[in-house]
Amino acid sequence: MSKVILCTTKEASHPFIFLNTKMEVNNYEELCFYIYNNTVLISKSSLSDKLFDWIRDEIGMPELAAKLVALSNKTLFAQDLLVEILNAGDYYEPEEIKTYVEAWQKYRKLSASQRKKLKADGYLGYRRYIKAASIYDDIIENRSELLDRNFMGNVYHNRAVAAANNLDVEDAKAYFLKAYELNNNEESLKGYFMVFASQNDSITIKQEMRKYELDDNNFENLMLEIGDANDDVREMTIYSMLQRAIYNRMNKDMIDYDKRMDIILGQLKDEFREQAI
């Protein structure tokens, strides 16, 4: 959760867990916040008796639970149930719920590829890299000529981020370069060099940079950016941890390099295990 949530309703003795993101909610307010910010990741199948029972028994809202059970048999859309939940309390103001409904109406008018990208981006934000990657791959494999270059460039960029976080470095480099070719976004080129630096020494990196008309100042800026991570390494994404490890190696700090790589490999195993569920 990314903001302070003032909770005035009953606290559940057991959280409800959204299995596809592994996020836990402990009360009505947290449920509303999750719904409001993650609608594209909530399918109708996930709004089941398990959730309705939790609403009734754990957070003490039997009337809402009964309404949801009745409505679930009548509607095809998960969002009709979600709006019912948002309207059941006071966490969001009526104008905020109206904005939510309008945003969802606009979402329904998007192309299939645009909707898929929003879903994949959501999984990427929750570090569900395998799920995100599979959706980006589906967009790429079934791309329409109607999709513009910037859109596809952004798809390739985010696919590269997913690959980098799974340490699929060859795929990450290829996707970052394809993204840069399509959208000419310097962030994609920078992403390519971030990954390239994990496999090569400084001389090779400089030589590669010159192919893209980048000079030694760009190299120094790249190294500074890689080394400028002040967060605790265990709170970073795997990709960020890898960048920090690269900095250690470039500065011949092999003790910290080995330590960070051990953490990376351990976390990578844990995340693969979780995402396989």
GROMACS .gro file of C-alpha atoms in nm:
model
  277
    1MET     CA    1   0.000   0.000   0.000
    2SER     CA    2   0.145   0.332  -0.101
    3LYS     CA    3  -0.050   0.578   0.113
    4VAL     CA    4  -0.164   0.612   0.474
    5ILE     CA    5  -0.503   0.445   0.513
    6LEU     CA    6  -0.723   0.562   0.801
    7CYS     CA    7  -0.911   0.252   0.914
    8THR     CA    8  -1.234   0.284   1.112
    9THR     CA    9  -1.396  -0.051   1.038
   10LYS     CA   10  -1.336  -0.394   1.188
   11GLU     CA   11  -0.989  -0.544   1.154
   12ALA     CA   12  -0.992  -0.898   1.017
   13SER     CA   13  -0.839  -1.174   1.228
   14HIS     CA   14  -0.711  -1.324   0.902
   15PRO     CA   15  -0.625  -1.119   0.591
   16PHE     CA   16  -0.774  -1.179   0.251
   17ILE     CA   17  -0.503  -1.251  -0.005
   18PHE     CA   18  -0.531  -1.169  -0.375
   19LEU     CA   19  -0.341  -1.468  -0.506
   20ASN     CA   20  -0.226  -1.321  -0.837
   21THR     CA   21  -0.040  -1.033  -0.667
   22LYS     CA   22   0.008  -1.190  -0.321
   23MET     CA   23  -0.129  -0.870  -0.165
   24GLU     CA   24  -0.305  -0.893   0.170
   25VAL     CA   25  -0.592  -0.672   0.288
   26ASN     CA   26  -0.693  -0.661   0.653
   27ASN     CA   27  -1.006  -0.441   0.661
   28TYR     CA   28  -1.266  -0.269   0.447
   29GLU     CA   29  -1.053   0.039   0.382
   30GLU     CA   30  -0.756  -0.161   0.256
   31LEU     CA   31  -0.990  -0.365   0.036
   32CYS     CA   32  -1.127  -0.044  -0.118
   33PHE     CA   33  -0.779   0.098  -0.174
   34TYR     CA   34  -0.665  -0.222  -0.345
   35ILE     CA   35  -0.975  -0.231  -0.566
   36TYR     CA   36  -0.946   0.135  -0.665
   37ASN     CA   37  -0.585   0.099  -0.775
   38ASN     CA   38  -0.579  -0.253  -0.920
   39THR     CA   39  -0.905  -0.305  -1.106
   40VAL     CA   40  -0.735  -0.441  -1.418
   41LEU     CA   41  -0.583  -0.722  -1.209
   42ILE     CA   42  -0.913  -0.832  -1.055
   43SER     CA   43  -1.111  -1.087  -1.253
   44LYS     CA   44  -1.467  -1.194  -1.181
   45SER     CA   45  -1.342  -1.542  -1.091
   46SER     CA   46  -1.140  -1.393  -0.805
   47LEU     CA   47  -1.459  -1.240  -0.662
   48SER     CA   48  -1.583  -1.568  -0.523
   49ASP     CA   49  -1.751  -1.706  -0.215
   50LYS     CA   50  -1.414  -1.697  -0.042
   51LEU     CA   51  -1.408  -1.316  -0.063
   52PHE     CA   52  -1.778  -1.282   0.018
   53ASP     CA   53  -1.735  -1.503   0.326
   54TRP     CA   54  -1.437  -1.294   0.435
   55ILE     CA   55  -1.640  -0.973   0.399
   56ARG     CA   56  -1.924  -1.121   0.603
   57ASP     CA   57  -1.727  -1.304   0.874
   58GLU     CA   58  -1.393  -1.123   0.902
   59ILE     CA   59  -1.484  -0.755   0.860
   60GLY     CA   60  -1.844  -0.776   0.977
   61MET     CA   61  -2.033  -0.657   0.668
   62PRO     CA   62  -2.303  -0.923   0.614
   63GLU     CA   63  -2.534  -0.696   0.412
   64LEU     CA   64  -2.260  -0.619   0.162
   65ALA     CA   65  -2.169  -0.987   0.139
   66ALA     CA   66  -2.533  -1.079   0.065
   67LYS     CA   67  -2.558  -0.811  -0.206
   68LEU     CA   68  -2.241  -0.938  -0.370
   69VAL     CA   69  -2.359  -1.298  -0.371
   70ALA     CA   70  -2.686  -1.194  -0.537
   71LEU     CA   71  -2.517  -0.962  -0.788
   72SER     CA   72  -2.249  -1.216  -0.883
   73ASN     CA   73  -2.520  -1.435  -1.035
   74LYS     CA   74  -2.656  -1.150  -1.248
   75THR     CA   75  -2.355  -0.962  -1.385
   76LEU     CA   76  -2.075  -1.060  -1.622
   77PHE     CA   77  -1.843  -0.783  -1.511
   78ALA     CA   78  -1.620  -0.786  -1.205
   79GLN     CA   79  -1.634  -0.407  -1.193
   80ASP     CA   80  -2.007  -0.407  -1.110
   81LEU     CA   81  -1.920  -0.598  -0.794
   82LEU     CA   82  -1.624  -0.373  -0.721
   83VAL     CA   83  -1.837  -0.057  -0.745
   84GLU     CA   84  -2.082  -0.217  -0.500
   85ILE     CA   85  -1.796  -0.266  -0.254
   86LEU     CA   86  -1.673   0.091  -0.294
   87ASN     CA   87  -2.023   0.228  -0.239
   88ALA     CA   88  -2.078   0.028   0.079
   89GLY     CA   89  -1.870   0.258   0.302
   90ASP     CA   90  -1.719   0.602   0.331
   91TYR     CA   91  -1.358   0.543   0.232
   92TYR     CA   92  -1.403   0.707  -0.109
   93GLU     CA   93  -1.616   1.013  -0.174
   94PRO     CA   94  -1.899   0.991  -0.434
   95GLU     CA   95  -1.697   1.203  -0.678
   96GLU     CA   96  -1.401   0.966  -0.647
   97ILE     CA   97  -1.624   0.667  -0.717
   98LYS     CA   98  -1.772   0.852  -1.016
   99THR     CA   99  -1.418   0.907  -1.147
  100TYR     CA  100  -1.347   0.537  -1.095
  101VAL     CA  101  -1.657   0.437  -1.294
  102GLU     CA  102  -1.571   0.677  -1.576
  103ALA     CA  103  -1.215   0.545  -1.590
  104TRP     CA  104  -1.348   0.192  -1.620
  105GLN     CA  105  -1.587   0.292  -1.898
  106LYS     CA  106  -1.289   0.435  -2.089
  107TYR     CA  107  -1.092   0.116  -2.021
  108ARG     CA  108  -1.362  -0.095  -2.186
  109LYS     CA  109  -1.323   0.111  -2.505
  110LEU     CA  110  -0.950   0.042  -2.533
  111SER     CA  111  -0.818  -0.211  -2.781
  112ALA     CA  112  -0.740  -0.562  -2.660
  113SER     CA  113  -0.367  -0.490  -2.678
  114GLN     CA  114  -0.401  -0.171  -2.474
  115ARG     CA  115  -0.598  -0.355  -2.206
  116LYS     CA  116  -0.343  -0.635  -2.199
  117LYS     CA  117  -0.060  -0.386  -2.156
  118LEU     CA  118  -0.229  -0.222  -1.859
  119LYS     CA  119  -0.269  -0.563  -1.700
  120ALA     CA  120   0.092  -0.656  -1.767
  121ASP     CA  121   0.209  -0.320  -1.631
  122GLY     CA  122   0.012  -0.394  -1.314
  123TYR     CA  123   0.186  -0.728  -1.269
  124LEU     CA  124   0.520  -0.564  -1.339
  125GLY     CA  125   0.453  -0.316  -1.059
  126TYR     CA  126   0.395  -0.606  -0.820
  127ARG     CA  127   0.715  -0.780  -0.936
  128ARG     CA  128   0.520  -1.066  -1.093
  129TYR     CA  129   0.771  -1.075  -1.376
  130ILE     CA  130   0.678  -1.408  -1.529
  131LYS     CA  131   0.309  -1.316  -1.555
  132ALA     CA  132   0.392  -0.972  -1.693
  133ALA     CA  133   0.633  -1.119  -1.947
  134SER     CA  134   0.378  -1.370  -2.077
  135ILE     CA  135   0.124  -1.092  -2.142
  136TYR     CA  136   0.381  -0.867  -2.313
  137ASP     CA  137   0.483  -1.166  -2.528
  138ASP     CA  138   0.120  -1.218  -2.627
  139ILE     CA  139   0.096  -0.854  -2.739
  140ILE     CA  140   0.419  -0.883  -2.936
  141GLU     CA  141   0.326  -1.212  -3.102
  142ASN     CA  142  -0.023  -1.094  -3.198
  143ARG     CA  143   0.058  -0.734  -3.272
  144SER     CA  144  -0.159  -0.543  -3.513
  145GLU     CA  145  -0.026  -0.309  -3.776
  146LEU     CA  146  -0.262  -0.051  -3.628
  147LEU     CA  147  -0.055  -0.027  -3.310
  148ASP     CA  148   0.173   0.276  -3.318
  149ARG     CA  149   0.548   0.263  -3.273
  150ASN     CA  150   0.550   0.439  -2.936
  151PHE     CA  151   0.301   0.192  -2.791
  152MET     CA  152   0.498  -0.108  -2.911
  153GLY     CA  153   0.821   0.057  -2.799
  154ASN     CA  154   0.679   0.086  -2.448
  155VAL     CA  155   0.569  -0.278  -2.460
  156TYR     CA  156   0.921  -0.387  -2.556
  157HIS     CA  157   1.074  -0.162  -2.289
  158ASN     CA  158   0.862  -0.312  -2.013
  159ARG     CA  159   0.922  -0.661  -2.150
  160ALA     CA  160   1.293  -0.586  -2.118
  161VAL     CA  161   1.246  -0.479  -1.756
  162ALA     CA  162   1.071  -0.810  -1.682
  163ALA     CA  163   1.354  -1.000  -1.853
  164ALA     CA  164   1.621  -0.807  -1.665
  165ASN     CA  165   1.454  -0.882  -1.333
  166ASN     CA  166   1.450  -1.251  -1.424
  167LEU     CA  167   1.820  -1.219  -1.520
  168ASP     CA  168   1.742  -1.309  -1.883
  169VAL     CA  169   2.014  -1.069  -1.988
  170GLU     CA  170   2.027  -1.154  -2.360
  171ASP     CA  171   1.652  -1.109  -2.397
  172ALA     CA  172   1.666  -0.790  -2.191
  173LYS     CA  173   1.930  -0.637  -2.418
  174ALA     CA  174   1.741  -0.732  -2.733
  175TYR     CA  175   1.411  -0.595  -2.602
  176PHE     CA  176   1.565  -0.269  -2.482
  177LEU     CA  177   1.723  -0.213  -2.824
  178LYS     CA  178   1.398  -0.296  -3.003
  179ALA     CA  179   1.218  -0.050  -2.774
  180TYR     CA  180   1.473   0.221  -2.854
  181GLU     CA  181   1.437   0.151  -3.227
  182LEU     CA  182   1.062   0.201  -3.204
  183ASN     CA  183   1.020   0.488  -2.959
  184ASN     CA  184   1.364   0.654  -2.961
  185ASN     CA  185   1.334   0.685  -2.582
  186GLU     CA  186   1.669   0.735  -2.413
  187GLU     CA  187   1.546   0.538  -2.110
  188SER     CA  188   1.536   0.227  -2.329
  189LEU     CA  189   1.891   0.285  -2.450
  190LYS     CA  190   2.003   0.345  -2.092
  191GLY     CA  191   1.834   0.021  -1.989
  192TYR     CA  192   2.029  -0.161  -2.260
  193PHE     CA  193   2.358  -0.031  -2.127
  194MET     CA  194   2.261  -0.110  -1.769
  195VAL     CA  195   2.228  -0.474  -1.870
  196PHE     CA  196   2.526  -0.466  -2.108
  197ALA     CA  197   2.741  -0.343  -1.820
  198SER     CA  198   2.661  -0.657  -1.620
  199GLN     CA  199   2.855  -0.868  -1.870
  200ASN     CA  200   3.144  -0.650  -1.980
  201ASP     CA  201   3.439  -0.448  -1.857
  202SER     CA  202   3.465  -0.070  -1.881
  203ILE     CA  203   3.664  -0.072  -2.208
  204THR     CA  204   3.405  -0.287  -2.383
  205ILE     CA  205   3.122  -0.074  -2.245
  206LYS     CA  206   3.286   0.244  -2.378
  207GLN     CA  207   3.338   0.083  -2.719
  208GLU     CA  208   2.971  -0.018  -2.732
  209MET     CA  209   2.863   0.331  -2.629
  210ARG     CA  210   3.057   0.487  -2.914
  211LYS     CA  211   2.843   0.286  -3.159
  212TYR     CA  212   2.554   0.498  -3.036
  213GLU     CA  213   2.757   0.820  -3.043
  214LEU     CA  214   2.788   0.830  -2.665
  215ASP     CA  215   3.111   0.959  -2.512
  216ASP     CA  216   3.306   0.908  -2.189
  217ASN     CA  217   3.079   1.152  -2.006
  218ASN     CA  218   2.788   0.922  -2.079
  219PHE     CA  219   2.992   0.633  -1.941
  220GLU     CA  220   3.067   0.821  -1.621
  221ASN     CA  221   2.701   0.915  -1.581
  222LEU     CA  222   2.602   0.553  -1.633
  223MET     CA  223   2.844   0.435  -1.364
  224LEU     CA  224   2.726   0.706  -1.125
  225GLU     CA  225   2.364   0.609  -1.180
  226ILE     CA  226   2.439   0.242  -1.123
  227GLY     CA  227   2.625   0.325  -0.803
  228ASP     CA  228   2.381   0.580  -0.670
  229ALA     CA  229   2.146   0.331  -0.505
  230ASN     CA  230   2.115   0.423  -0.137
  231ASP     CA  231   1.821   0.197  -0.049
  232ASP     CA  232   1.872  -0.122   0.143
  233VAL     CA  233   1.959  -0.387  -0.115
  234ARG     CA  234   1.685  -0.620   0.009
  235GLU     CA  235   1.418  -0.358  -0.072
  236MET     CA  236   1.530  -0.318  -0.435
  237THR     CA  237   1.406  -0.502  -0.738
  238ILE     CA  238   1.641  -0.772  -0.863
  239TYR     CA  239   1.733  -0.545  -1.155
  240SER     CA  240   1.832  -0.264  -0.916
  241MET     CA  241   2.032  -0.504  -0.702
  242LEU     CA  242   2.213  -0.622  -1.013
  243GLN     CA  243   2.299  -0.264  -1.106
  244ARG     CA  244   2.447  -0.207  -0.761
  245ALA     CA  245   2.645  -0.531  -0.786
  246ILE     CA  246   2.782  -0.414  -1.121
  247TYR     CA  247   2.907  -0.098  -0.956
  248ASN     CA  248   3.084  -0.301  -0.689
  249ARG     CA  249   3.251  -0.515  -0.952
  250MET     CA  250   3.360  -0.218  -1.160
  251ASN     CA  251   3.525  -0.074  -0.850
  252LYS     CA  252   3.687  -0.410  -0.769
  253ASP     CA  253   3.487  -0.441  -0.448
  254MET     CA  254   3.444  -0.815  -0.485
  255ILE     CA  255   3.335  -0.879  -0.127
  256ASP     CA  256   3.024  -0.663  -0.166
  257TYR     CA  257   2.979  -0.790  -0.520
  258ASP     CA  258   2.969  -1.152  -0.403
  259LYS     CA  259   2.740  -1.061  -0.114
  260ARG     CA  260   2.491  -0.884  -0.340
  261MET     CA  261   2.498  -1.163  -0.599
  262ASP     CA  262   2.420  -1.419  -0.327
  263ILE     CA  263   2.118  -1.209  -0.224
  264ILE     CA  264   2.010  -1.171  -0.588
  265LEU     CA  265   2.027  -1.545  -0.655
  266GLY     CA  266   1.844  -1.624  -0.332
  267GLN     CA  267   1.566  -1.376  -0.405
  268LEU     CA  268   1.543  -1.491  -0.765
  269LYS     CA  269   1.483  -1.849  -0.649
  270ASP     CA  270   1.219  -1.730  -0.402
  271GLU     CA  271   1.038  -1.519  -0.664
  272PHE     CA  272   1.038  -1.802  -0.920
  273ARG     CA  273   0.897  -2.032  -0.653
  274GLU     CA  274   0.620  -1.781  -0.568
  275GLN     CA  275   0.534  -1.705  -0.929
  276ALA     CA  276   0.502  -2.073  -1.010
  277ILE     CA  277   0.207  -2.098  -0.767
   0.00000   0.00000   0.00000
